[in-house]
Short mmCIF file of C-alpha atoms in Angstrom, two decimals:
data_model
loop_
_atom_site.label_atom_id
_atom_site.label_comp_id
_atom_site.label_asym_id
_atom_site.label_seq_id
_atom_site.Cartn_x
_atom_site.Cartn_y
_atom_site.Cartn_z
CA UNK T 1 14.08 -65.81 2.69
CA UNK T 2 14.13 -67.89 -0.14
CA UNK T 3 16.77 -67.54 -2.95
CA UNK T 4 14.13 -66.61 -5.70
CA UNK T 5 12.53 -63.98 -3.84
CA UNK T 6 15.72 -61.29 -3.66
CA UNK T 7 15.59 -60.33 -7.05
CA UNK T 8 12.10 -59.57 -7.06
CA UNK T 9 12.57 -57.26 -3.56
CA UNK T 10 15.65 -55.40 -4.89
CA UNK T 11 13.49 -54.69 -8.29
CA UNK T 12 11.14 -52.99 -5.88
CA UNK T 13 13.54 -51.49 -3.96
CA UNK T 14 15.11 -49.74 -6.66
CA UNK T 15 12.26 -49.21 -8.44
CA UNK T 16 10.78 -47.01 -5.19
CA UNK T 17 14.01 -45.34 -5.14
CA UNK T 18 14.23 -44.21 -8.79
CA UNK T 19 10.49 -43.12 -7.97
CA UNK T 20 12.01 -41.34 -5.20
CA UNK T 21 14.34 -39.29 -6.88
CA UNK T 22 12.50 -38.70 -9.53
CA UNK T 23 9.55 -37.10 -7.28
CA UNK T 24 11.78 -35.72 -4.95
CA UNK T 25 14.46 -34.26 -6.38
CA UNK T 26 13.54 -30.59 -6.09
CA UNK T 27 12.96 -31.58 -2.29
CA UNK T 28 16.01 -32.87 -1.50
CA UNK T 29 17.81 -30.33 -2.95
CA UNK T 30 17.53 -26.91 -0.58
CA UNK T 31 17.32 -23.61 -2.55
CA UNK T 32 18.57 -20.62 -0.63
CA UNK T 33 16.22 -17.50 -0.99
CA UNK T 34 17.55 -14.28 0.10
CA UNK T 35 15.10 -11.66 1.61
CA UNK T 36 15.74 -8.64 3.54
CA UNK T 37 16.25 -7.09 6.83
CA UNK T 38 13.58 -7.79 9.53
CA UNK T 39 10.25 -5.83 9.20
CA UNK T 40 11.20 -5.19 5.24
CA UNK T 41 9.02 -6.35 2.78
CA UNK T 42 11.54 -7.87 0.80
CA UNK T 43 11.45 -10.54 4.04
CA UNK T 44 7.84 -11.23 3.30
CA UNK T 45 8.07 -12.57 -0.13
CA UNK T 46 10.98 -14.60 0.15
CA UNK T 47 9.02 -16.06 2.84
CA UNK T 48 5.58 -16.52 0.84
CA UNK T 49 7.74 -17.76 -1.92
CA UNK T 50 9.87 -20.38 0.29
CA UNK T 51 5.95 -21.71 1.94
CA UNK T 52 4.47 -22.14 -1.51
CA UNK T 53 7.33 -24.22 -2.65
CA UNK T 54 7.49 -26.38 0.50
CA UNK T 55 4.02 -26.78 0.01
CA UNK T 56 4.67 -28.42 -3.57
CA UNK T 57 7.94 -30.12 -1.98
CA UNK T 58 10.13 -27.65 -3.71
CA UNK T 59 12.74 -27.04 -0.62
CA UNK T 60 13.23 -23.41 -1.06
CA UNK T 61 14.62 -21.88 2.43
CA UNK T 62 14.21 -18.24 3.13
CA UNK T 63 16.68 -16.53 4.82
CA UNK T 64 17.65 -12.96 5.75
CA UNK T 65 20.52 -10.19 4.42
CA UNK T 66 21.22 -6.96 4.38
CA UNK T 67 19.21 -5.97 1.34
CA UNK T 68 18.95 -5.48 -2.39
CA UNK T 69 22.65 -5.16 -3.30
CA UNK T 70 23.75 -7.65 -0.77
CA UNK T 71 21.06 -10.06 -2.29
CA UNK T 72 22.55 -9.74 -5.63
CA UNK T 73 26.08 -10.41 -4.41
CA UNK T 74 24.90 -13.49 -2.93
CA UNK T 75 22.63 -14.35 -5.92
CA UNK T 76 26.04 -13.76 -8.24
CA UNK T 77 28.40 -16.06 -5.96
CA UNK T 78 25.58 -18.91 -5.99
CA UNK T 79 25.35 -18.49 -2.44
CA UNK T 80 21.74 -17.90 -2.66
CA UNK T 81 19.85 -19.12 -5.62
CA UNK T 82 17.59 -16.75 -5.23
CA UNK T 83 17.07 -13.04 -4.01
CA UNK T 84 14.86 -9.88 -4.23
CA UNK T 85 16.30 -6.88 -5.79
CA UNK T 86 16.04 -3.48 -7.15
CA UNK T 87 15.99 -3.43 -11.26
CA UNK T 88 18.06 -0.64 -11.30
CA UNK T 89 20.92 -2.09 -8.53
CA UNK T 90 20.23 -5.30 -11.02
CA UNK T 91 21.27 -2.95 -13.75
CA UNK T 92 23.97 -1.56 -12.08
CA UNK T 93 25.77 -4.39 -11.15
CA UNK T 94 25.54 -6.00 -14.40
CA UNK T 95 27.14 -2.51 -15.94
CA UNK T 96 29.44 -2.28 -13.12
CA UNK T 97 27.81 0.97 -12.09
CA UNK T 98 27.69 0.12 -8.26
CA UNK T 99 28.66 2.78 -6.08
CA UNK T 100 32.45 1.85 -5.18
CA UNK T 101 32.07 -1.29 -6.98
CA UNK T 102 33.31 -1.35 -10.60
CA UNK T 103 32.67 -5.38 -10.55
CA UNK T 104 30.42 -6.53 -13.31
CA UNK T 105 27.86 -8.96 -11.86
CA UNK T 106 26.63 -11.57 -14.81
CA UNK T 107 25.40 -14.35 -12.84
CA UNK T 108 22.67 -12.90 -11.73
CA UNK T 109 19.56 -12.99 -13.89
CA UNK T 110 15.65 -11.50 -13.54
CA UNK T 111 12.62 -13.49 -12.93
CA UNK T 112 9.28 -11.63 -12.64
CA UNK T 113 8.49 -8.12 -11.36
CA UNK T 114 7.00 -8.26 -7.94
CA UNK T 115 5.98 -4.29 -6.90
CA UNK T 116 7.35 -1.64 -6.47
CA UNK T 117 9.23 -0.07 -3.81
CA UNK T 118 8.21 3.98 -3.11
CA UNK T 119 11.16 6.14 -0.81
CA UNK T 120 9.57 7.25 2.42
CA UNK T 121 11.31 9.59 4.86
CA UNK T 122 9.51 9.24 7.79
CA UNK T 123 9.82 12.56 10.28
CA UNK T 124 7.87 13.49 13.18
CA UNK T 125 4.46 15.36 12.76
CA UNK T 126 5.89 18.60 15.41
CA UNK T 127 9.79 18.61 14.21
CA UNK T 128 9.01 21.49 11.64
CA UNK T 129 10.95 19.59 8.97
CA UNK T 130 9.31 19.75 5.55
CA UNK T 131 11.87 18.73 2.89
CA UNK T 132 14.62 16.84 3.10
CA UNK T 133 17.57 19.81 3.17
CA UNK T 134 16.31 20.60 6.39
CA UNK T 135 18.06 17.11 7.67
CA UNK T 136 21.57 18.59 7.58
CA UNK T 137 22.88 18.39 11.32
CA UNK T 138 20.22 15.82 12.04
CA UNK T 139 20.63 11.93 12.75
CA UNK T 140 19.10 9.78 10.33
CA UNK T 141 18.48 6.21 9.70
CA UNK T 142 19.36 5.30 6.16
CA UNK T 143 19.10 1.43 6.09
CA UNK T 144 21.26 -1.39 6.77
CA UNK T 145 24.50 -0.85 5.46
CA UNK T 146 24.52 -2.68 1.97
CA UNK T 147 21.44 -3.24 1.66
CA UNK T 148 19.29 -1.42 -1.38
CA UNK T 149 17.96 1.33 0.71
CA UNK T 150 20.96 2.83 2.28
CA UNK T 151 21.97 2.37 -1.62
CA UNK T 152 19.76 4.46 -3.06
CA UNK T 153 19.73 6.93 0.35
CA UNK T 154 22.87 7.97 -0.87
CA UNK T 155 22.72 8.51 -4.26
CA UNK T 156 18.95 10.91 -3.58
CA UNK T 157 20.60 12.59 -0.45
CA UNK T 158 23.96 12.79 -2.73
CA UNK T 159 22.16 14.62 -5.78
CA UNK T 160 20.67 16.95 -2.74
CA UNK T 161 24.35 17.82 -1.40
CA UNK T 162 22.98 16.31 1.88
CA UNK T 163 24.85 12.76 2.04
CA UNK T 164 27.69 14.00 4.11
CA UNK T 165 26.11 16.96 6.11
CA UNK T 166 23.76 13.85 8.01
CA UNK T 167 24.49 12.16 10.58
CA UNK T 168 24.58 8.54 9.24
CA UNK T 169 22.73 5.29 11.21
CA UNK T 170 22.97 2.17 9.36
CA UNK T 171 20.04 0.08 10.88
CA UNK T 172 17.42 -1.47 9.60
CA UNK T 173 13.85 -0.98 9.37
CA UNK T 174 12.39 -1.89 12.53
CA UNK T 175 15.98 -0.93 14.23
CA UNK T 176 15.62 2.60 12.50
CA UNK T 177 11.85 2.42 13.83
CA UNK T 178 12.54 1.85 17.61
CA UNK T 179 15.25 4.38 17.67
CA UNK T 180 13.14 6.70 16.03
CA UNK T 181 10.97 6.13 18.72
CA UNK T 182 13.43 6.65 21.56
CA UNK T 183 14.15 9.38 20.00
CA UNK T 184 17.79 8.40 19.00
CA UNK T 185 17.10 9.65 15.00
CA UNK T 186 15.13 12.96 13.49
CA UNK T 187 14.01 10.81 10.93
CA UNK T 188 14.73 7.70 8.78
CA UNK T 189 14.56 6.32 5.37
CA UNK T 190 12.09 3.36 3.74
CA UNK T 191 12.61 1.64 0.17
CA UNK T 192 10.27 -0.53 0.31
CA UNK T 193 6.39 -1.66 -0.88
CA UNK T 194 3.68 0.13 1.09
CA UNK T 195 2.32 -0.24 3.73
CA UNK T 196 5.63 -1.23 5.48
CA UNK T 197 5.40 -2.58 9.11
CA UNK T 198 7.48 -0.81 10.63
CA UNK T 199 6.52 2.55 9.62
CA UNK T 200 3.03 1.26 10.26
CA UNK T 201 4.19 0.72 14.25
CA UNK T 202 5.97 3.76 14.77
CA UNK T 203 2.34 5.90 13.29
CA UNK T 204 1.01 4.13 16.22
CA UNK T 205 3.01 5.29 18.63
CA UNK T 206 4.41 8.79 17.20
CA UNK T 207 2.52 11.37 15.34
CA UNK T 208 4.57 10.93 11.90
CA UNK T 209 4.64 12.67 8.43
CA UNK T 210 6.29 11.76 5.17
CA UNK T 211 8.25 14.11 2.90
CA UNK T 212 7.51 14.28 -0.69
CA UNK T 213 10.45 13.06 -2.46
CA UNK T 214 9.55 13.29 -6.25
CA UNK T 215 9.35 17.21 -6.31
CA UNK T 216 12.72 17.43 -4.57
CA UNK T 217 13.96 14.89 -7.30
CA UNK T 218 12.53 16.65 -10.11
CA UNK T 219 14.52 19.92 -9.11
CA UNK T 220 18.71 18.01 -9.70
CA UNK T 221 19.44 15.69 -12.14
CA UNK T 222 18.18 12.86 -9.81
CA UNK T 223 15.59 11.58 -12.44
CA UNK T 224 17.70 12.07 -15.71
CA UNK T 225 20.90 10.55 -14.11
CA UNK T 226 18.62 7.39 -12.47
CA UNK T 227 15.74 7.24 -15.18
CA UNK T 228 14.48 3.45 -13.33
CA UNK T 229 13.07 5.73 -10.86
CA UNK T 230 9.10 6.65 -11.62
CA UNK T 231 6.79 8.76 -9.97
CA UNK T 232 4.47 6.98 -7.34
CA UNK T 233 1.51 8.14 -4.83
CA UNK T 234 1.55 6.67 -1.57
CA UNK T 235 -2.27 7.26 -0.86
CA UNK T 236 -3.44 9.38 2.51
CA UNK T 237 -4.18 7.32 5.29
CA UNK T 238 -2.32 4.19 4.16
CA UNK T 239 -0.46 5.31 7.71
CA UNK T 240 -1.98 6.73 10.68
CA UNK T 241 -2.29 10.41 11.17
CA UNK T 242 -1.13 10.82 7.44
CA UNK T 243 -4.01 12.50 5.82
CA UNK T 244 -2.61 13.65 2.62
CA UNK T 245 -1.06 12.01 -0.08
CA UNK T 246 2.51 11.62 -0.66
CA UNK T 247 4.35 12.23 -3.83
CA UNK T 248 7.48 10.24 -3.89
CA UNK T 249 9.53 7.89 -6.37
CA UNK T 250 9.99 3.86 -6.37
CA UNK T 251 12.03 1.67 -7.95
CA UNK T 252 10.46 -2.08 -9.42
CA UNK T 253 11.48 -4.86 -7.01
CA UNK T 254 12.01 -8.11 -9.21
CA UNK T 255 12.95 -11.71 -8.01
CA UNK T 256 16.07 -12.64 -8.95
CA UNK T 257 18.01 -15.90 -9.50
CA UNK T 258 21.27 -17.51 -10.14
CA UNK T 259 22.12 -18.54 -13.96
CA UNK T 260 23.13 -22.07 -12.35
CA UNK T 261 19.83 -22.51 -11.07
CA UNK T 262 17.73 -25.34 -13.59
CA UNK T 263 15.22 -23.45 -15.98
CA UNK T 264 12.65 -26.36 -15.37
CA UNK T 265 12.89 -25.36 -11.60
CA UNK T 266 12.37 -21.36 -12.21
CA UNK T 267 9.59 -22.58 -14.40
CA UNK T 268 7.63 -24.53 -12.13
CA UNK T 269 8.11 -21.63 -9.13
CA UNK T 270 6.94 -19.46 -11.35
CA UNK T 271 3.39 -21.48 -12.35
CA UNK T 272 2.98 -22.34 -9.06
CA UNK T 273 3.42 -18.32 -7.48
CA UNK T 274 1.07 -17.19 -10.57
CA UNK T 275 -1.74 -19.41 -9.74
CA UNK T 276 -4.76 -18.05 -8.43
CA UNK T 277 -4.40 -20.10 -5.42
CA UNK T 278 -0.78 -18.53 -5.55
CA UNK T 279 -1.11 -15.00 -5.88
CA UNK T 280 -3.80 -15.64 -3.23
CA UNK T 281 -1.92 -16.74 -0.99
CA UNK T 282 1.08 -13.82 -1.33
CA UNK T 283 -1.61 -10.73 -1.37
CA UNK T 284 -2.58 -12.42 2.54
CA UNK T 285 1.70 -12.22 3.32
CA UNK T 286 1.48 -8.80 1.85
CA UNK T 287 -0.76 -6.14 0.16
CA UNK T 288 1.94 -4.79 -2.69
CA UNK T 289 1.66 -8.27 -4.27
CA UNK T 290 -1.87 -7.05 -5.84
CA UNK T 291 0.62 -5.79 -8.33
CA UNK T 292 1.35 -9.05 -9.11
CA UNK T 293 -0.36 -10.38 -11.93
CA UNK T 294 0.65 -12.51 -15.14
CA UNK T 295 0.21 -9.30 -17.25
CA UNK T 296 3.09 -7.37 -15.75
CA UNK T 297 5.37 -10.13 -14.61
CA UNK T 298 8.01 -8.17 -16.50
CA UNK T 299 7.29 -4.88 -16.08
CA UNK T 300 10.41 -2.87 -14.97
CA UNK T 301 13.24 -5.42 -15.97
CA UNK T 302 15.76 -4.04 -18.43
CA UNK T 303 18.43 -6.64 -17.85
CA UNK T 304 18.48 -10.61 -19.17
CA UNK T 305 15.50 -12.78 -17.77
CA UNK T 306 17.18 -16.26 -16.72
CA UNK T 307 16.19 -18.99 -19.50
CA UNK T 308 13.25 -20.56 -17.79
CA UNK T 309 11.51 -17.29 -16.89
CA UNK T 310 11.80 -16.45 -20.39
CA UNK T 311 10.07 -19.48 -21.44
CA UNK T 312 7.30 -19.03 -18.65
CA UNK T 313 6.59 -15.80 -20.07
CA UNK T 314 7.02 -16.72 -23.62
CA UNK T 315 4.28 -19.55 -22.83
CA UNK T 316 1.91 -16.83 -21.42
CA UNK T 317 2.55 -14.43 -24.32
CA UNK T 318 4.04 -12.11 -22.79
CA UNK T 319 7.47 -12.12 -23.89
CA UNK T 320 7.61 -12.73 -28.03
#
């Protein structure tokens, strides 16, 4: 190689590696994103999220947890950069209202509103049960422990006087689901977007009814003490053999992020998810993202957006 032409081939070289870095920075760098418990929805959209970032060499990894309040403790620490959670765990940790956690939780900041998530206590179509006092005695799946659903299990079956007069399973959704149908639990509890899998499987192999939760609710102080919750309609048939509709309550599911995490970054998730090809794409991983859309990307969050949300939404006029 001659003398004169080394210069020249480390001024390429460098220049293809500043080219590099500067392309594939957000690729290089691997963004934990914090789902849910197998079979839960929150699972499916840190999933659809992680695909459509890959796809734009974003490296955004989904991974599984124990839920909501799990996700946020993860989210705080920087463990995960980002998570799914409940707005009103969100707002809870943040005001150190946790149950048997006083910690205040500021690292943790909302994104976008993503659906919401209804209660359903699923019981069996010939067990006689038709509100949820009649569980005392009985064995009952209330979500994995720490996770969002076993959360806000206790504080509705806690307002009831019925938290400590069940007989307590921790297990996830599709866990809850197969003992349910071995016949190992009376019933068990969903927090979740609708249709969820698991409830859909166990409707296909056990005649199944859900209780109506929001008349129950309306009867304590349930709704004054928790105002985030809002009434909600899970339509008849959205699960076999359930032909009339159920009255319940939900809570808005947001994604979540770490303050830490760049605002550019949030910002270009966030026009690549609410694209048309994007929203596409997660109404096909799931049908609760139709309530996706650029017009409610906020709805339901009452606690700080993180800086580059707030300038996504300020761009789309929807935050002034």
């Amino acid at each position: 190689m001659k003398p004169k032409q080394i210069p020249i081939i480390l001024i390429c070289c460098t220049a293809v590696m500043i080219f590099m870095i500067l392309t594939g920075s957000a690729y290089a760098m691997m963004y934990r994103f914090s789902g849910g418990p197998s079979g839960g929805t929150f699972q499916y959209y840190a999933s659809a999220v992680s695909t459509l970032s890959k796809q734009n060499r974003i490296n955004v990894l989904a991974s599984s947890s124990g839920g909501s309040i799990e996700n946020i403790r993860l989210a705080n620490s920087g463990k995960a950069s980002f998570a799914v959670a409940y707005s009103g765990h969100l707002f809870q940790a943040e005001n150190g209202l946790l149950p048997k956690d006083t910690r205040t939780y500021k690292n943790v900041l909302a994104v976008c509103y993503l659906y919401g998530a209804p209660a359903q206590l699923v019981v069996r179509a010939d067990s006689g049960i038709t509100e949820t006092l009649q569980l005392a005695g009985k064995r009952v799946g209330t979500g994995n422990a720490g996770s969002g659903a076993a959360a806000n299990c206790e504080l509705f079956f806690s307002e009831l006087g019925l938290w400590d007069k069940i007989k307590r399973n921790f297990l996830g959704y599709r866990q809850a689901a197969d003992a349910f149908k071995n016949k190992q639990l009376d019933a068990f509890w969903i927090f979740s977007g609708f249709p969820n899998s698991a409830v859909i499987e166990t409707a296909l192999q056990n005649k199944i009814k859900l209780i109506n939760l929001y008349p129950e609710a309306e009867k304590t102080r349930f709704l004054q003490k928790y105002p985030y919750f809002t009434k909600v309609v899970i339509p008849a048939d959205t699960y076999k053999g359930v032909s009339t509709d159920t009255i319940t309550f939900q809570d808005a599911t947001l994604w979540v992020a770490n303050k830490k995490v760049p605002a550019d970054l949030v910002y270009r998730l966030l026009k690549i998810i609410y694209s048309q090809k994007g929203l596409e794409y997660m109404v096909s991983v799931h049908k609760s993202a139709r309530a996706m859309s650029i017009q409610d990307g906020i709805h339901g969050i009452i606690t700080p957006l993180h800086p580059g949300a707030a300038k996504f939404w300020q761009d789309n006029g929807i935050l002034k």
